[in-house]
Coordinates of C-alpha atoms in Angstrom, one line a residue:
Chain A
X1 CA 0.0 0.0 0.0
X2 CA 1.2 3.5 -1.0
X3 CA 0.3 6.9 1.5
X4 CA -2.3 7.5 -1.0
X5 CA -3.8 4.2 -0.5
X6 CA -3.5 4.3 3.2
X7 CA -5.3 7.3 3.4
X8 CA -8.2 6.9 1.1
X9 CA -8.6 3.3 1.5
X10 CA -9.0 3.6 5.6
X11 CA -6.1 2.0 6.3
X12 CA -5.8 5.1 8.9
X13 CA -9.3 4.0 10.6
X14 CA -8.1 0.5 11.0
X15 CA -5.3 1.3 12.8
X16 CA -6.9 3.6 15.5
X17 CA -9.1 0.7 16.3
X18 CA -6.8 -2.0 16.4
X19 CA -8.4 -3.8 13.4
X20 CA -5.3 -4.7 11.2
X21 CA -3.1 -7.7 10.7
X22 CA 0.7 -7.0 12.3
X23 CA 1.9 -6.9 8.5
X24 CA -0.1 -4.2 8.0
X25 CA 0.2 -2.2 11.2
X26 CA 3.8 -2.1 10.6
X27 CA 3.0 -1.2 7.1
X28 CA 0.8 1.6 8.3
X29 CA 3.4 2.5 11.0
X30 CA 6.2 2.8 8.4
X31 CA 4.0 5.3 6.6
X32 CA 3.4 7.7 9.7
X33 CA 6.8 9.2 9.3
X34 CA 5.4 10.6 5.7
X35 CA 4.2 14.2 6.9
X36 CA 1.1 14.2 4.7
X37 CA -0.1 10.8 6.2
X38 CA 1.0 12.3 9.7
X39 CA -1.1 15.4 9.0
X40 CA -4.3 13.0 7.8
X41 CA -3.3 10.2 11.0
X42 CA -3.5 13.5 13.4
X43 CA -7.2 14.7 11.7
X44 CA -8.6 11.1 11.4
X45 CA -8.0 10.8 15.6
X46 CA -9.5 14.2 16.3
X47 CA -12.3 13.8 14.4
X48 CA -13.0 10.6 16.4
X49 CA -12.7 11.3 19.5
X50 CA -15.1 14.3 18.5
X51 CA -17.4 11.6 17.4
X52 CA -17.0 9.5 20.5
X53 CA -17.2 11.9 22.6
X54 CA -20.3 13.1 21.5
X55 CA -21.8 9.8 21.8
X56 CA -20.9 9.6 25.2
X57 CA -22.8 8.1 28.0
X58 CA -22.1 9.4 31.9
X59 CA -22.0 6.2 34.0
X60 CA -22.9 6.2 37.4
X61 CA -21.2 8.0 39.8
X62 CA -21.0 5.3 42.1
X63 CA -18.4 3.8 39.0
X64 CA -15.8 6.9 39.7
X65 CA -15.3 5.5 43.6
X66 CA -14.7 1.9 42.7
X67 CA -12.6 2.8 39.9
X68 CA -10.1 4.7 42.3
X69 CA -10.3 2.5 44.8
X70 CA -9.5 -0.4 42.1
X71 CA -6.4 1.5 42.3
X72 CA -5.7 0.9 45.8
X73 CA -6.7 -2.5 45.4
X74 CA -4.3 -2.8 42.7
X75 CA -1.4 -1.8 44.4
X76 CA -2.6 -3.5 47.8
X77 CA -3.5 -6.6 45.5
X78 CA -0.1 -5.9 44.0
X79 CA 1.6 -5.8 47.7
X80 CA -0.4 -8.6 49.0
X81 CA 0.4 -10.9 45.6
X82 CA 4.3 -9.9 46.6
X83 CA 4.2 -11.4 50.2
X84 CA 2.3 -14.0 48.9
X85 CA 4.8 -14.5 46.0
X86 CA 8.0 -14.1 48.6
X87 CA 6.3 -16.7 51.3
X88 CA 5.8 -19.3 49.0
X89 CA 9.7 -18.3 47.4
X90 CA 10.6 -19.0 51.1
X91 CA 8.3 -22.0 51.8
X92 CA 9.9 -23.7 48.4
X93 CA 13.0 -22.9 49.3
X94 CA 12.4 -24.7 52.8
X95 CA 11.2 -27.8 51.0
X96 CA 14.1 -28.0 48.3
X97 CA 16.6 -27.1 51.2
X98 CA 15.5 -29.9 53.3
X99 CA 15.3 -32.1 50.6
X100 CA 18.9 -31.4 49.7
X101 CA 19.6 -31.6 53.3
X102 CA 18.1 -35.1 53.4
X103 CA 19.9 -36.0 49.6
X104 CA 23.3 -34.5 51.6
X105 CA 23.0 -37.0 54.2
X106 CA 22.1 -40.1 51.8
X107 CA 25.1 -39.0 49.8
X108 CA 27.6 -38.7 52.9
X109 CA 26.3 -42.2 54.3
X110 CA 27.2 -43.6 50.5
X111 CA 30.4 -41.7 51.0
X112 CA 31.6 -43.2 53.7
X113 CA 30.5 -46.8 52.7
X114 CA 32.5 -46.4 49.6
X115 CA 35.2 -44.7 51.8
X116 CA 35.5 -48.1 54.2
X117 CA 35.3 -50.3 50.6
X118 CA 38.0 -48.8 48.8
X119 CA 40.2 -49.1 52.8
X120 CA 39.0 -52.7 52.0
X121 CA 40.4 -53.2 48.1
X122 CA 43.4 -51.0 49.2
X123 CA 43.9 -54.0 52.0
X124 CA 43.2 -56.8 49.8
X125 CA 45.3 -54.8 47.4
X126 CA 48.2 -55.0 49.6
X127 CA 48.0 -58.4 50.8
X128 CA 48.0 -59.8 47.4
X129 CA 51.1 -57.7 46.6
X130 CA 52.6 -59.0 50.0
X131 CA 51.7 -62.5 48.9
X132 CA 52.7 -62.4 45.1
X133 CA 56.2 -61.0 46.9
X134 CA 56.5 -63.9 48.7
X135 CA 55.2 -66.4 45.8
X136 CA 58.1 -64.7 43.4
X137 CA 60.7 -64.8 46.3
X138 CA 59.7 -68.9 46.7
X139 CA 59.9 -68.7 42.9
X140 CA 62.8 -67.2 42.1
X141 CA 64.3 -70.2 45.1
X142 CA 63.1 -73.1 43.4
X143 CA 64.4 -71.6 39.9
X144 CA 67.7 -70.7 41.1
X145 CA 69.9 -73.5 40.5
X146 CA 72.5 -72.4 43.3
X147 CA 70.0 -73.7 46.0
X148 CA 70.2 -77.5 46.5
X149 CA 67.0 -79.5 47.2
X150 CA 67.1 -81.6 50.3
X151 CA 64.6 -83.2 50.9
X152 CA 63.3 -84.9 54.9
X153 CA 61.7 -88.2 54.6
X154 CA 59.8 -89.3 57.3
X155 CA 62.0 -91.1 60.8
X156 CA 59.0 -93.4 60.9
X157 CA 58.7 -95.5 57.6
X158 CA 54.9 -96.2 58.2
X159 CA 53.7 -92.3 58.3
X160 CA 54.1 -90.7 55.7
X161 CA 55.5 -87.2 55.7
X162 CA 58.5 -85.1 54.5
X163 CA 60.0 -81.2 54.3
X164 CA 61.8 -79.7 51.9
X165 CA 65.2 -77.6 52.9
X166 CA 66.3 -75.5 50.0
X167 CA 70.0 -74.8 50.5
X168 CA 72.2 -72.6 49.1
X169 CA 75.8 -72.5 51.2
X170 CA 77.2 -69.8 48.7
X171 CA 74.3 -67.2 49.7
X172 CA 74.1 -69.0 53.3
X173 CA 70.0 -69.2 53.1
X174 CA 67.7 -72.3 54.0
X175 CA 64.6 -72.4 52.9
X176 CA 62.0 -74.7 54.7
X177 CA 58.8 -76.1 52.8
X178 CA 56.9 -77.5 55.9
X179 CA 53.8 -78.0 53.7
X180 CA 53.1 -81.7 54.3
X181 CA 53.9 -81.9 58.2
X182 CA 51.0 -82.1 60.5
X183 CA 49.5 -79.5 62.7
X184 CA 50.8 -79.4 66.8
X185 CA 49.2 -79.0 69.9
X186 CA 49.6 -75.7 71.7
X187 CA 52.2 -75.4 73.3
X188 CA 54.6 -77.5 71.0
X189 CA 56.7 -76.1 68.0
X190 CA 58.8 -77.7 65.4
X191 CA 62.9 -77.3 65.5
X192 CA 65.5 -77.6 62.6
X193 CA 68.6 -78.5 63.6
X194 CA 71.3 -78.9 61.2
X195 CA 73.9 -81.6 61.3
X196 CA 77.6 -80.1 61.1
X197 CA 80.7 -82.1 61.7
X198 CA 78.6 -84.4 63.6
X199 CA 77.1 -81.9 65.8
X200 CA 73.4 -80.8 65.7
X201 CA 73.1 -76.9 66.1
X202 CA 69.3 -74.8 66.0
X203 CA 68.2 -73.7 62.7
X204 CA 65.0 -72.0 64.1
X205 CA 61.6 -73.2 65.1
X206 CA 58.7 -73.1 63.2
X207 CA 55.0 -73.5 62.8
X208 CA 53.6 -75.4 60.0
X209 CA 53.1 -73.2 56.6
X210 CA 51.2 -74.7 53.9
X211 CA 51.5 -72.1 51.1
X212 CA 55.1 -70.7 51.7
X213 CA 58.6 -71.0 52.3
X214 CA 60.2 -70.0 55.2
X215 CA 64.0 -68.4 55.9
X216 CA 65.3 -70.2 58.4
X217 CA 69.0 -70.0 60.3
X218 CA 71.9 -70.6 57.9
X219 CA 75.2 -71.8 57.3
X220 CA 78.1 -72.3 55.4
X221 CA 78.3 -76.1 55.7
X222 CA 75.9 -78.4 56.7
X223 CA 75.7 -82.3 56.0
X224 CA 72.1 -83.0 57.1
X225 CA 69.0 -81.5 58.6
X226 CA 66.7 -82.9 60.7
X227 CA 63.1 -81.7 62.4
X228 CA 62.6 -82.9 65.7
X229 CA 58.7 -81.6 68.3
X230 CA 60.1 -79.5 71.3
X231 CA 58.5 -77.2 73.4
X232 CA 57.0 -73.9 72.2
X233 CA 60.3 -71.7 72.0
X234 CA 62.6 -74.5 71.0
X235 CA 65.0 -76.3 73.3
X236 CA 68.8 -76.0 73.1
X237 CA 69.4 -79.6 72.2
X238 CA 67.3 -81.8 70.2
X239 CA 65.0 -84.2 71.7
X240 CA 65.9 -87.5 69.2
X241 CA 62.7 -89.5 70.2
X242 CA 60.6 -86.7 68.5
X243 CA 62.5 -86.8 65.5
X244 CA 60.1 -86.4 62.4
X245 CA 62.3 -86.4 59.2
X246 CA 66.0 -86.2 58.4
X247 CA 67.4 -86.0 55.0
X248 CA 71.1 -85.5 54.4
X249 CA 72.9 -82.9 52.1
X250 CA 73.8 -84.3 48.6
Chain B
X1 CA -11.9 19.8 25.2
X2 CA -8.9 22.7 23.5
X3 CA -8.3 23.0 27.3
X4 CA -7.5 19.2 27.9
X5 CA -5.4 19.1 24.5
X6 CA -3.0 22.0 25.8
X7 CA -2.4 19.9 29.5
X8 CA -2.2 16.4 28.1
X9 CA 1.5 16.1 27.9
X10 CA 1.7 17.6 31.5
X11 CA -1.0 14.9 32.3
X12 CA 0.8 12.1 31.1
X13 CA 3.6 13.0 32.7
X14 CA 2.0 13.4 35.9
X15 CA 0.6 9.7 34.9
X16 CA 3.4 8.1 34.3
X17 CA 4.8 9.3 38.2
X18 CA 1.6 7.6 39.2
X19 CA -0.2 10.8 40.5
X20 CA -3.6 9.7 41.3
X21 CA -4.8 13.5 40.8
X22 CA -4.1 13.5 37.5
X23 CA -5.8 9.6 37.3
X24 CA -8.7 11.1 38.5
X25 CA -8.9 14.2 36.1
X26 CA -8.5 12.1 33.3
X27 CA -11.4 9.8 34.7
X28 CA -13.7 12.9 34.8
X29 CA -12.8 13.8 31.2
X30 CA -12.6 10.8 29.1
X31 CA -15.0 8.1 31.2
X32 CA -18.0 9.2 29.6
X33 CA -16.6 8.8 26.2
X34 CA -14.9 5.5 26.6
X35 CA -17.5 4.3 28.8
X36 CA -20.1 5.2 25.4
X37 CA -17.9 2.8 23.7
X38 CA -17.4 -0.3 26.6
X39 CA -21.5 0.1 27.1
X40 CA -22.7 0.0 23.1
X41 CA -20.4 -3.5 22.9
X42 CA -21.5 -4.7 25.9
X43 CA -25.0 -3.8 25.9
X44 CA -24.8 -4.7 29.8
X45 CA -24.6 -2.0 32.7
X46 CA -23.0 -4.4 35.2
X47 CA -20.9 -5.8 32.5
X48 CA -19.9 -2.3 31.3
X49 CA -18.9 -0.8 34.4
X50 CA -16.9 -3.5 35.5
X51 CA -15.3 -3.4 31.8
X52 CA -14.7 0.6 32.0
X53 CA -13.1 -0.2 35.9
X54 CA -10.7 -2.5 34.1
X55 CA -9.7 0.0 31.1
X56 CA -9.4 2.6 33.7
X57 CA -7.0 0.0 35.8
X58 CA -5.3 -0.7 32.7
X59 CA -4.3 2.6 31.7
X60 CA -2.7 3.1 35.2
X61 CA -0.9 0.4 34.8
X62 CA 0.5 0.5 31.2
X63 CA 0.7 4.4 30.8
X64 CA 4.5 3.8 30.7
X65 CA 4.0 2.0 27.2
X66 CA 1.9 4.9 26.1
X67 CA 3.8 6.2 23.0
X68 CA 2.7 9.6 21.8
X69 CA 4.9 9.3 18.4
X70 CA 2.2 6.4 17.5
X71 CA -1.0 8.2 18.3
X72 CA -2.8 10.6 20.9
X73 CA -3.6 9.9 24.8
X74 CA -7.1 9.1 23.4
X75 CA -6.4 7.2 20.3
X76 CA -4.2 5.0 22.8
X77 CA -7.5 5.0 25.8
X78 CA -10.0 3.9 23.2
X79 CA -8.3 1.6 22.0
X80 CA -7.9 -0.2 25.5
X81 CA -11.3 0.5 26.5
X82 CA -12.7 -0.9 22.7
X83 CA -10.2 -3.8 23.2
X84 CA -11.5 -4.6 27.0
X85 CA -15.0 -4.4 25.8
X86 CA -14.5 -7.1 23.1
X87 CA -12.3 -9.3 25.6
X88 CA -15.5 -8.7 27.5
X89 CA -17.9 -9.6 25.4
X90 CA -16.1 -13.1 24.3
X91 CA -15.1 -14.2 27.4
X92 CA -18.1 -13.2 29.4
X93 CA -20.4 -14.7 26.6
X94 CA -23.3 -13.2 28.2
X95 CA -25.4 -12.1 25.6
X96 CA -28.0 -14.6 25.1
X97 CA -28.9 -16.0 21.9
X98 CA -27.4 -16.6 18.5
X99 CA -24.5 -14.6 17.5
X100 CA -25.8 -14.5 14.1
X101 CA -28.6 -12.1 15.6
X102 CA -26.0 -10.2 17.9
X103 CA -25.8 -7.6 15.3
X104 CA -29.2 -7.0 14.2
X105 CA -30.2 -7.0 17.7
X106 CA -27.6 -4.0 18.1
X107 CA -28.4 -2.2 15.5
X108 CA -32.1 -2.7 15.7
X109 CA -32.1 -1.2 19.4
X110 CA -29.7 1.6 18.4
X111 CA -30.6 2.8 15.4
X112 CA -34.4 1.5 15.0
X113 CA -35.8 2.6 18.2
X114 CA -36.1 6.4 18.5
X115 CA -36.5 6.4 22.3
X116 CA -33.6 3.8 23.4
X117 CA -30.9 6.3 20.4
X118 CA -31.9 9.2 22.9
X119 CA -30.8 7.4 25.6
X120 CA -27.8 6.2 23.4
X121 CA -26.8 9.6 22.5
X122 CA -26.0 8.9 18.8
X123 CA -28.7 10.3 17.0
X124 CA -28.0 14.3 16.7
X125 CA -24.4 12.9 15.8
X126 CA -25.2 10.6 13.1
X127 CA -28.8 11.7 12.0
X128 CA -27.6 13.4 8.9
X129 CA -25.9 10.2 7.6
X130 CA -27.0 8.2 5.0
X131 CA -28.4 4.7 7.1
X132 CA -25.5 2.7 5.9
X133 CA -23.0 5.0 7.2
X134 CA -24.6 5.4 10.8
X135 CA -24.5 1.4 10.7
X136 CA -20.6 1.5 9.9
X137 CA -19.7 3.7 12.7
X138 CA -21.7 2.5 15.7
X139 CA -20.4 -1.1 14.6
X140 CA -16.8 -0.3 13.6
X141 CA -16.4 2.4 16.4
X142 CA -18.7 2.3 19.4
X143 CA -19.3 -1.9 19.0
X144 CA -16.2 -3.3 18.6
X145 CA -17.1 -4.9 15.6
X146 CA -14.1 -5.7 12.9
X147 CA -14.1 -5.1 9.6
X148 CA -14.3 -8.7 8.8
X149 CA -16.9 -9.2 11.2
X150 CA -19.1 -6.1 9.1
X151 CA -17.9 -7.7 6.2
X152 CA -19.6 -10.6 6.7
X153 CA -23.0 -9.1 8.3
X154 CA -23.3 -6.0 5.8
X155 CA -22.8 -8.1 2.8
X156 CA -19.6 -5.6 1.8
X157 CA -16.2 -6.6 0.2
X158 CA -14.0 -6.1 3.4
X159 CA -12.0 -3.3 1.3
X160 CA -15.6 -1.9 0.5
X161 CA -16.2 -1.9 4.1
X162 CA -12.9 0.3 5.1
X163 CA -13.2 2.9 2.5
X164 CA -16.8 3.5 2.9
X165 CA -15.9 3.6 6.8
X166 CA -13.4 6.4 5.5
X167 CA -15.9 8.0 4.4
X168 CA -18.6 7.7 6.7
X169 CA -16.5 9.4 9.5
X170 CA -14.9 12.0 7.2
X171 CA -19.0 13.1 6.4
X172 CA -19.6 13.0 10.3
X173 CA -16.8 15.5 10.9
X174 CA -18.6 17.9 7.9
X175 CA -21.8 17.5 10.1
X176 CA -20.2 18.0 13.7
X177 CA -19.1 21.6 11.9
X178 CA -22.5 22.6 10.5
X179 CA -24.4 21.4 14.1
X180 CA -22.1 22.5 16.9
X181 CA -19.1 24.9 15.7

């Protein structure tokens, strides 16, 4: 639409009453800065609020109070619609607070179960380290050749029972495999005793161990060990009745 | 009304600081006329006066989007009060019967009926119009009736309808001058 068109088609009247599409508001609009359309926008409004004034009608007087006092109510509606806005704000705020509160406390009991597992792994962690150490240290015995293998038969040729000394004079260790003995009473131990020159001298006590060596005293020389039950602590000479096994050096 | 012209910029600015003097001066000038308009589309005191309360509270309330580059103080009122009055009438629905007949039943009471026009004020205004003409105006500006809306119940191309509405209210200024300047 051109200014003429806007004019003489009542583009002008449609807009004062709200009667056209966006497009064409903005159409209209865009044509107010033309002076001439200006000059006709400014005449078409005053000649209709002439018109609609003179068709006015007074309303009650009784309207004018209630109008102004809408006004109050407004504003006090306005006020009243605030506190009411800010105390449910605060009572929502209450709710989601405690229900973090209560989500804090879920999460810190789930902290410290997860805290006292991973303790858990990190000590199952460590005694299977300490374990493979000592499976690679038993290892790395048995697959060095400078140990020598002796192995204990049984004293008593109807039981059947043994230990294995792994000896190496060079490095001075003995290594025990007490696997297959059986288990003591309290208060009695097992005793190695090592055969030099004739002479039995204390290689240690021990315990029975079913899935490891053991280091036990060593020497430089030694032509035969033996395994005898003395008392808890060992005893300074062997008792030979108790002897278990004996197996001389090769 | 020259006297109201000359203070309106002072008024709205004494509006938009929310200066209930001012609210009420403008009440006392422009609620007749805007209440004319909410009352003719409403065709319902209670409905009206509760309709011309809410264009009042309105204007309070949104006189800091009143932009005077886009029209005048009253341009900008009667279009809130015209807009509250159709809001009015569709969501209030309470004009019984068809709304095929809502028109007819309009103009009938307004234009037809000598004694309830007097009460209506129209008829020294329009009386010199052509009938078609004093039919346009109440419906396009004192019912809320769109130009689609006339379209359809005049029988008129809707282009028809806004260039004859052109007309129309460019012929009612020519008879304001002869009757009352």
């Amino acid at each position: 639409m051109n200014k003429e068109e806007i004019i003489s088609q009542g583009w002008l009247e449609g807009y004062i009453t709200g009667d056209l599409s966006d497009e064409e508001r903005k159409q209209v609009e865009h044509h107010l800065t033309d002076a001439v359309v200006y000059k006709e926008y400014l005449a078409v409004q005053n000649k209709l609020e002439s018109v609609v004034i003179q068709g006015e009608i007074k309303p009650d007087a009784q309207v004018k109070p209630q109008v102004l006092s809408s006004l109050h109510s407004a504003k006090k509606g306005s006020f009243n619609y605030m506190m009411a806005a800010s105390i449910s704000v605060a009572l929502l705020a209450s709710v989601v607070a405690f229900y973090f509160w209560q989500k804090s406390e879920a999460v810190d009991g789930q902290l410290a179960d997860l805290q006292s597992q991973n303790t858990e792994l990190t000590d199952n962690v460590q005694r299977v380290t300490n374990k493979m150490d000592n499976i690679r240290q038993d290892l790395s015995v048995l697959l060095n050749s400078a140990f020598a293998r002796v192995v204990l038969n049984s004293t008593d040729e109807s039981i059947v029972r043994k230990a294995v000394i792994y000896f190496n004079p060079s490095e001075q260790q003995v290594y025990l495999n007490s696997s297959t003995l059986s288990e003591l009473t309290e208060g009695q131990q097992y005793q190695l005793w090592a055969l030099i020159d004739g002479q039995p001298v204390d290689a240690g006590v021990f315990d029975v161990r079913k899935d490891e060596f053991q280091l036990m005293n060593s020497f430089e020389h030694v032509d035969a060990f033996a395994v005898t039950i003395e008392p808890k602590g060992g005893s300074t000479e062997p008792t030979l009745e108790t002897m278990q096994v004996y197996g001389e050096v090769g | 009304m020259a006297t109201t012209i000359d203070f309106t910029p002072l008024l709205i600015e004494r509006l938009k600081c929310q200066d209930e003097s001012a609210f009420e001066f403008l009440y006392d000038q422009y609620s007749a006329a805007l209440y004319g308009i909410i009352f003719r589309t409403l065709n319902h005191k209670e409905s009206a006066e509760e309709t011309l309360t809410d264009t009042f509270l309105k204007i309070w309330n949104q006189i800091e989007k009143y932009d005077a580059s886009k029209g005048t103080l009253f341009t900008w009122m009667y279009r809130i009060a015209r807009n509250q009055a159709i809001d009015a009438r569709r969501s209030h629905q309470f004009i019984a019967g068809e709304k095929s007949d809502e028109i007819d039943h309009f103009v009938h009471t307004l234009v037809q009926d000598d004694k309830k026009e007097n009460y209506i004020g129209l008829d020294v205004v329009l009386a010199s119009l052509e009938e078609m003409c004093q039919r346009l105006i109440q419906l396009s500006f004192f019912m809320g009736y769109s130009h689609a809306e006339i379209s359809e119940k005049e029988n008129m191309k809707l282009g028809s309808v806004k260039t004859k509405i052109r007309s129309c209210l460019k012929n009612v200024k020519m008879e304001l001058k002869g009757d009352f300047e």
